[in-house]
Amino acid sequence: MDIKSTLAAQGYAATRPATQPKAGESGGAGEAFARLAGDFAETLNRGEQVASASMIGNADPHALVQALAQTELAVETAVTVRNKVVEAYQEILRMPV
């Protein structure tokens, strides 16, 4: 019985370094998500700036259409990701305990 607990402790010690974050890695998923959110906000701001500039005649129509298309794509992507997250959350709630 004492041998089993020793083997279990050795097995745990051997796998523990694999589960710890590496010192050289930065941020991970949280930092990547923050960067994506920043890019999304920047795309929306750029679209608003081009739209405002086109209203007063400082931007050509081609730039306006391109900015609106990029903004539309960013919003559709954000909505799709949100829907997938909500779907995954609901699937987790449906799991039996």
Short mmCIF file of N, CA, C and O in Angstrom, two decimals:
data_model
loop_
_atom_site.label_atom_id
_atom_site.label_comp_id
_atom_site.label_asym_id
_atom_site.label_seq_id
_atom_site.Cartn_x
_atom_site.Cartn_y
_atom_site.Cartn_z
N MET A 1 0.82 -1.19 0.00
CA MET A 1 0.00 0.00 0.00
C MET A 1 0.87 1.25 0.00
O MET A 1 0.54 2.22 -0.64
N ASP A 2 1.95 1.21 0.70
CA ASP A 2 2.86 2.35 0.74
C ASP A 2 3.55 2.55 -0.60
O ASP A 2 3.84 3.68 -0.99
N ILE A 3 3.78 1.48 -1.33
CA ILE A 3 4.43 1.56 -2.64
C ILE A 3 3.52 2.27 -3.63
O ILE A 3 3.98 3.09 -4.43
N LYS A 4 2.22 2.00 -3.58
CA LYS A 4 1.28 2.65 -4.50
C LYS A 4 1.25 4.16 -4.29
O LYS A 4 1.21 4.92 -5.25
N SER A 5 1.25 4.60 -3.07
CA SER A 5 1.23 6.05 -2.82
C SER A 5 2.55 6.69 -3.26
O SER A 5 2.56 7.81 -3.76
N THR A 6 3.66 5.98 -3.12
CA THR A 6 4.94 6.50 -3.58
C THR A 6 4.96 6.60 -5.09
O THR A 6 5.42 7.61 -5.65
N LEU A 7 4.43 5.58 -5.78
CA LEU A 7 4.37 5.62 -7.24
C LEU A 7 3.44 6.73 -7.72
O LEU A 7 3.73 7.41 -8.71
N ALA A 8 2.34 6.93 -7.02
CA ALA A 8 1.42 8.00 -7.39
C ALA A 8 2.08 9.36 -7.22
O ALA A 8 1.94 10.25 -8.07
N ALA A 9 2.81 9.53 -6.12
CA ALA A 9 3.50 10.80 -5.88
C ALA A 9 4.57 11.04 -6.95
O ALA A 9 4.75 12.17 -7.43
N GLN A 10 5.28 9.99 -7.34
CA GLN A 10 6.30 10.13 -8.39
C GLN A 10 5.65 10.47 -9.73
O GLN A 10 6.17 11.28 -10.49
N GLY A 11 4.53 9.84 -10.04
CA GLY A 11 3.82 10.13 -11.28
C GLY A 11 3.31 11.55 -11.31
O GLY A 11 3.39 12.24 -12.34
N TYR A 12 2.81 12.02 -10.19
CA TYR A 12 2.35 13.40 -10.10
C TYR A 12 3.51 14.37 -10.29
O TYR A 12 3.40 15.37 -11.01
N ALA A 13 4.62 14.09 -9.65
CA ALA A 13 5.79 14.97 -9.76
C ALA A 13 6.32 15.01 -11.19
O ALA A 13 6.81 16.03 -11.65
N ALA A 14 6.20 13.88 -11.90
CA ALA A 14 6.70 13.83 -13.28
C ALA A 14 5.80 14.61 -14.23
O ALA A 14 6.28 15.22 -15.19
N THR A 15 4.49 14.63 -13.99
CA THR A 15 3.57 15.33 -14.89
C THR A 15 3.33 16.78 -14.50
O THR A 15 2.84 17.56 -15.31
N ARG A 16 3.68 17.16 -13.31
CA ARG A 16 3.43 18.53 -12.86
C ARG A 16 4.11 19.59 -13.72
O ARG A 16 3.49 20.59 -14.06
N PRO A 17 5.38 19.43 -14.13
CA PRO A 17 5.99 20.46 -14.97
C PRO A 17 5.28 20.65 -16.31
O PRO A 17 5.31 21.73 -16.88
N ALA A 18 4.62 19.63 -16.82
CA ALA A 18 3.93 19.75 -18.10
C ALA A 18 2.69 20.62 -17.98
O ALA A 18 2.25 21.21 -18.97
N THR A 19 2.12 20.73 -16.79
CA THR A 19 0.90 21.52 -16.62
C THR A 19 1.17 22.95 -16.22
O THR A 19 0.27 23.78 -16.28
N GLN A 20 2.37 23.26 -15.81
CA GLN A 20 2.69 24.62 -15.41
C GLN A 20 3.01 25.47 -16.63
O GLN A 20 3.58 24.98 -17.60
N PRO A 21 2.65 26.76 -16.59
CA PRO A 21 2.97 27.63 -17.72
C PRO A 21 4.47 27.83 -17.84
O PRO A 21 5.19 27.85 -16.83
N LYS A 22 4.93 27.97 -19.05
CA LYS A 22 6.35 28.17 -19.29
C LYS A 22 6.70 29.63 -19.00
O LYS A 22 5.94 30.53 -19.29
N ALA A 23 7.89 29.84 -18.49
CA ALA A 23 8.32 31.19 -18.11
C ALA A 23 8.53 32.07 -19.33
O ALA A 23 8.32 33.27 -19.29
N GLY A 24 8.92 31.52 -20.46
CA GLY A 24 9.20 32.30 -21.65
C GLY A 24 7.96 32.75 -22.40
O GLY A 24 8.01 33.67 -23.20
N GLU A 25 6.82 32.12 -22.16
CA GLU A 25 5.60 32.48 -22.86
C GLU A 25 5.00 33.74 -22.26
O GLU A 25 5.02 33.96 -21.07
N SER A 26 4.45 34.57 -23.12
CA SER A 26 3.83 35.80 -22.63
C SER A 26 2.32 35.72 -22.74
O SER A 26 1.79 35.32 -23.77
N GLY A 27 1.62 36.07 -21.68
CA GLY A 27 0.19 36.24 -21.67
C GLY A 27 -0.69 35.06 -22.05
O GLY A 27 -1.63 34.76 -21.38
N GLY A 28 -0.42 34.43 -23.13
CA GLY A 28 -1.22 33.31 -23.58
C GLY A 28 -2.53 33.75 -24.19
O GLY A 28 -2.60 34.73 -24.95
N ALA A 29 -3.59 33.05 -23.86
CA ALA A 29 -4.90 33.29 -24.46
C ALA A 29 -5.47 34.64 -24.06
O ALA A 29 -6.12 35.30 -24.87
N GLY A 30 -5.24 35.06 -22.84
CA GLY A 30 -5.77 36.35 -22.40
C GLY A 30 -5.18 37.51 -23.18
O GLY A 30 -5.89 38.44 -23.58
N GLU A 31 -3.89 37.45 -23.41
CA GLU A 31 -3.24 38.52 -24.18
C GLU A 31 -3.68 38.49 -25.64
O GLU A 31 -3.89 39.53 -26.25
N ALA A 32 -3.85 37.30 -26.19
CA ALA A 32 -4.30 37.18 -27.57
C ALA A 32 -5.72 37.73 -27.72
O ALA A 32 -6.03 38.42 -28.70
N PHE A 33 -6.58 37.44 -26.75
CA PHE A 33 -7.95 37.95 -26.80
C PHE A 33 -7.97 39.47 -26.68
O PHE A 33 -8.73 40.14 -27.37
N ALA A 34 -7.12 40.01 -25.81
CA ALA A 34 -7.05 41.46 -25.66
C ALA A 34 -6.57 42.11 -26.96
O ALA A 34 -7.08 43.17 -27.36
N ARG A 35 -5.63 41.48 -27.64
CA ARG A 35 -5.13 42.01 -28.91
C ARG A 35 -6.24 41.97 -29.97
O ARG A 35 -6.41 42.92 -30.73
N LEU A 36 -7.01 40.89 -30.00
CA LEU A 36 -8.13 40.79 -30.95
C LEU A 36 -9.19 41.84 -30.67
O LEU A 36 -9.73 42.45 -31.59
N ALA A 37 -9.49 42.06 -29.40
CA ALA A 37 -10.48 43.07 -29.05
C ALA A 37 -9.99 44.46 -29.45
O ALA A 37 -10.77 45.29 -29.93
N GLY A 38 -8.71 44.71 -29.26
CA GLY A 38 -8.14 45.99 -29.66
C GLY A 38 -8.19 46.19 -31.17
O GLY A 38 -8.51 47.29 -31.65
N ASP A 39 -7.89 45.12 -31.93
CA ASP A 39 -7.97 45.21 -33.38
C ASP A 39 -9.40 45.46 -33.85
O ASP A 39 -9.64 46.22 -34.79
N PHE A 40 -10.36 44.82 -33.18
CA PHE A 40 -11.77 45.01 -33.52
C PHE A 40 -12.18 46.47 -33.29
O PHE A 40 -12.80 47.10 -34.15
N ALA A 41 -11.80 47.01 -32.13
CA ALA A 41 -12.14 48.40 -31.82
C ALA A 41 -11.46 49.35 -32.80
O ALA A 41 -12.06 50.35 -33.23
N GLU A 42 -10.23 49.06 -33.18
CA GLU A 42 -9.51 49.90 -34.13
C GLU A 42 -10.19 49.89 -35.50
O GLU A 42 -10.31 50.93 -36.15
N THR A 43 -10.67 48.73 -35.92
CA THR A 43 -11.39 48.63 -37.20
C THR A 43 -12.66 49.46 -37.17
O THR A 43 -12.98 50.17 -38.13
N LEU A 44 -13.40 49.38 -36.07
CA LEU A 44 -14.63 50.18 -35.95
C LEU A 44 -14.32 51.67 -35.95
O LEU A 44 -15.01 52.45 -36.61
N ASN A 45 -13.28 52.07 -35.23
CA ASN A 45 -12.92 53.49 -35.20
C ASN A 45 -12.48 53.99 -36.57
O ASN A 45 -12.83 55.10 -36.98
N ARG A 46 -11.71 53.17 -37.29
CA ARG A 46 -11.26 53.56 -38.62
C ARG A 46 -12.46 53.73 -39.55
O ARG A 46 -12.52 54.68 -40.34
N GLY A 47 -13.44 52.83 -39.46
CA GLY A 47 -14.65 52.95 -40.27
C GLY A 47 -15.43 54.21 -39.96
O GLY A 47 -15.93 54.89 -40.86
N GLU A 48 -15.53 54.55 -38.67
CA GLU A 48 -16.22 55.78 -38.27
C GLU A 48 -15.49 57.02 -38.78
O GLU A 48 -16.12 57.98 -39.23
N GLN A 49 -14.18 57.01 -38.71
CA GLN A 49 -13.39 58.16 -39.18
C GLN A 49 -13.56 58.37 -40.68
O GLN A 49 -13.73 59.50 -41.14
N VAL A 50 -13.51 57.27 -41.44
CA VAL A 50 -13.67 57.39 -42.89
C VAL A 50 -15.09 57.85 -43.23
O VAL A 50 -15.29 58.68 -44.12
N ALA A 51 -16.08 57.34 -42.50
CA ALA A 51 -17.47 57.75 -42.74
C ALA A 51 -17.64 59.24 -42.44
O ALA A 51 -18.29 59.96 -43.20
N SER A 52 -17.07 59.70 -41.35
CA SER A 52 -17.15 61.12 -41.01
C SER A 52 -16.45 61.98 -42.05
O SER A 52 -16.95 63.04 -42.44
N ALA A 53 -15.28 61.51 -42.50
CA ALA A 53 -14.54 62.26 -43.51
C ALA A 53 -15.29 62.30 -44.83
O ALA A 53 -15.26 63.32 -45.54
N SER A 54 -15.97 61.25 -45.17
CA SER A 54 -16.70 61.24 -46.44
C SER A 54 -17.94 62.14 -46.39
O SER A 54 -18.37 62.66 -47.41
N MET A 55 -18.51 62.33 -45.20
CA MET A 55 -19.68 63.21 -45.08
C MET A 55 -19.32 64.66 -45.34
O MET A 55 -20.16 65.42 -45.84
N ILE A 56 -18.10 65.04 -45.00
CA ILE A 56 -17.70 66.42 -45.23
C ILE A 56 -16.89 66.57 -46.52
O ILE A 56 -16.41 67.65 -46.83
N GLY A 57 -16.73 65.47 -47.24
CA GLY A 57 -16.09 65.52 -48.55
C GLY A 57 -14.60 65.30 -48.55
O GLY A 57 -13.94 65.59 -49.55
N ASN A 58 -14.03 64.80 -47.47
CA ASN A 58 -12.58 64.60 -47.40
C ASN A 58 -12.14 63.18 -47.75
O ASN A 58 -10.95 62.89 -47.71
N ALA A 59 -13.06 62.28 -48.06
CA ALA A 59 -12.69 60.91 -48.41
C ALA A 59 -13.43 60.50 -49.68
O ALA A 59 -14.56 60.92 -49.92
N ASP A 60 -12.78 59.70 -50.48
CA ASP A 60 -13.42 59.25 -51.71
C ASP A 60 -14.41 58.11 -51.41
O ASP A 60 -14.30 57.43 -50.40
N PRO A 61 -15.37 57.90 -52.28
CA PRO A 61 -16.39 56.86 -52.05
C PRO A 61 -15.80 55.46 -51.97
O PRO A 61 -16.31 54.61 -51.23
N HIS A 62 -14.72 55.22 -52.72
CA HIS A 62 -14.09 53.89 -52.68
C HIS A 62 -13.55 53.58 -51.28
O HIS A 62 -13.72 52.46 -50.78
N ALA A 63 -12.91 54.56 -50.64
CA ALA A 63 -12.40 54.36 -49.28
C ALA A 63 -13.54 54.12 -48.30
O ALA A 63 -13.42 53.31 -47.38
N LEU A 64 -14.65 54.81 -48.51
CA LEU A 64 -15.82 54.61 -47.64
C LEU A 64 -16.38 53.20 -47.77
O LEU A 64 -16.64 52.53 -46.77
N VAL A 65 -16.53 52.74 -49.00
CA VAL A 65 -17.06 51.39 -49.21
C VAL A 65 -16.12 50.34 -48.63
O VAL A 65 -16.55 49.38 -47.98
N GLN A 66 -14.82 50.53 -48.80
CA GLN A 66 -13.85 49.59 -48.26
C GLN A 66 -13.89 49.57 -46.73
O GLN A 66 -13.87 48.51 -46.11
N ALA A 67 -13.97 50.75 -46.11
CA ALA A 67 -14.03 50.82 -44.64
C ALA A 67 -15.31 50.19 -44.11
O ALA A 67 -15.30 49.48 -43.10
N LEU A 68 -16.42 50.44 -44.80
CA LEU A 68 -17.69 49.84 -44.35
C LEU A 68 -17.68 48.32 -44.51
O LEU A 68 -18.22 47.61 -43.66
N ALA A 69 -17.05 47.82 -45.57
CA ALA A 69 -16.96 46.37 -45.76
C ALA A 69 -16.09 45.74 -44.67
O ALA A 69 -16.43 44.67 -44.14
N GLN A 70 -14.99 46.39 -44.32
CA GLN A 70 -14.15 45.87 -43.25
C GLN A 70 -14.87 45.89 -41.91
O GLN A 70 -14.78 44.93 -41.13
N THR A 71 -15.61 46.96 -41.66
CA THR A 71 -16.37 47.05 -40.42
C THR A 71 -17.45 45.98 -40.36
O THR A 71 -17.65 45.33 -39.33
N GLU A 72 -18.14 45.78 -41.48
CA GLU A 72 -19.19 44.76 -41.52
C GLU A 72 -18.61 43.37 -41.27
O GLU A 72 -19.18 42.57 -40.52
N LEU A 73 -17.47 43.08 -41.88
CA LEU A 73 -16.82 41.78 -41.68
C LEU A 73 -16.39 41.59 -40.23
O LEU A 73 -16.57 40.51 -39.65
N ALA A 74 -15.86 42.65 -39.61
CA ALA A 74 -15.45 42.57 -38.21
C ALA A 74 -16.63 42.32 -37.29
O ALA A 74 -16.56 41.49 -36.37
N VAL A 75 -17.74 42.99 -37.54
CA VAL A 75 -18.93 42.81 -36.70
C VAL A 75 -19.51 41.41 -36.89
O VAL A 75 -19.88 40.75 -35.91
N GLU A 76 -19.58 40.94 -38.13
CA GLU A 76 -20.08 39.58 -38.38
C GLU A 76 -19.20 38.53 -37.71
O GLU A 76 -19.71 37.56 -37.14
N THR A 77 -17.89 38.74 -37.73
CA THR A 77 -16.98 37.80 -37.07
C THR A 77 -17.19 37.82 -35.56
O THR A 77 -17.23 36.76 -34.93
N ALA A 78 -17.33 39.01 -34.98
CA ALA A 78 -17.55 39.12 -33.54
C ALA A 78 -18.86 38.46 -33.14
O ALA A 78 -18.93 37.77 -32.11
N VAL A 79 -19.90 38.63 -33.93
CA VAL A 79 -21.20 38.01 -33.63
C VAL A 79 -21.10 36.49 -33.73
O VAL A 79 -21.65 35.77 -32.88
N THR A 80 -20.37 36.00 -34.71
CA THR A 80 -20.21 34.56 -34.86
C THR A 80 -19.45 33.97 -33.68
O THR A 80 -19.83 32.92 -33.14
N VAL A 81 -18.39 34.64 -33.24
CA VAL A 81 -17.62 34.16 -32.09
C VAL A 81 -18.49 34.19 -30.84
O VAL A 81 -18.49 33.24 -30.04
N ARG A 82 -19.25 35.27 -30.67
CA ARG A 82 -20.14 35.35 -29.52
C ARG A 82 -21.16 34.21 -29.51
O ARG A 82 -21.41 33.58 -28.49
N ASN A 83 -21.74 33.92 -30.68
CA ASN A 83 -22.72 32.84 -30.77
C ASN A 83 -22.09 31.49 -30.42
O ASN A 83 -22.72 30.67 -29.76
N LYS A 84 -20.85 31.26 -30.87
CA LYS A 84 -20.18 30.00 -30.55
C LYS A 84 -19.89 29.89 -29.06
O LYS A 84 -20.02 28.81 -28.48
N VAL A 85 -19.51 31.01 -28.43
CA VAL A 85 -19.24 30.99 -26.99
C VAL A 85 -20.53 30.71 -26.22
O VAL A 85 -20.54 29.89 -25.29
N VAL A 86 -21.61 31.35 -26.60
CA VAL A 86 -22.90 31.12 -25.93
C VAL A 86 -23.35 29.67 -26.13
O VAL A 86 -23.83 29.03 -25.19
N GLU A 87 -23.18 29.16 -27.34
CA GLU A 87 -23.55 27.76 -27.62
C GLU A 87 -22.73 26.79 -26.77
O GLU A 87 -23.27 25.83 -26.22
N ALA A 88 -21.43 27.05 -26.64
CA ALA A 88 -20.58 26.19 -25.82
C ALA A 88 -20.98 26.27 -24.35
O ALA A 88 -21.02 25.25 -23.65
N TYR A 89 -21.30 27.47 -23.88
CA TYR A 89 -21.73 27.64 -22.50
C TYR A 89 -23.04 26.88 -22.24
O TYR A 89 -23.19 26.20 -21.23
N GLN A 90 -23.97 26.96 -23.16
CA GLN A 90 -25.23 26.25 -23.00
C GLN A 90 -25.02 24.75 -23.04
O GLN A 90 -25.69 24.00 -22.31
N GLU A 91 -24.08 24.29 -23.85
CA GLU A 91 -23.77 22.86 -23.91
C GLU A 91 -23.18 22.40 -22.58
O GLU A 91 -23.50 21.31 -22.09
N ILE A 92 -22.34 23.22 -21.96
CA ILE A 92 -21.78 22.87 -20.67
C ILE A 92 -22.88 22.82 -19.62
O ILE A 92 -22.88 21.93 -18.76
N LEU A 93 -23.84 23.73 -19.67
CA LEU A 93 -24.94 23.71 -18.71
C LEU A 93 -25.81 22.48 -18.85
O LEU A 93 -26.41 22.02 -17.87
N ARG A 94 -25.89 21.94 -20.06
CA ARG A 94 -26.72 20.75 -20.29
C ARG A 94 -26.03 19.45 -19.85
O ARG A 94 -26.68 18.41 -19.80
N MET A 95 -24.75 19.50 -19.55
CA MET A 95 -24.03 18.29 -19.14
C MET A 95 -24.52 17.82 -17.77
O MET A 95 -24.69 18.63 -16.85
N PRO A 96 -24.70 16.53 -17.64
CA PRO A 96 -25.10 16.02 -16.32
C PRO A 96 -23.93 16.06 -15.35
O PRO A 96 -22.78 15.91 -15.71
N VAL A 97 -24.26 16.31 -14.10
CA VAL A 97 -23.21 16.43 -13.08
C VAL A 97 -22.94 15.11 -12.44
O VAL A 97 -23.69 14.29 -12.19
#
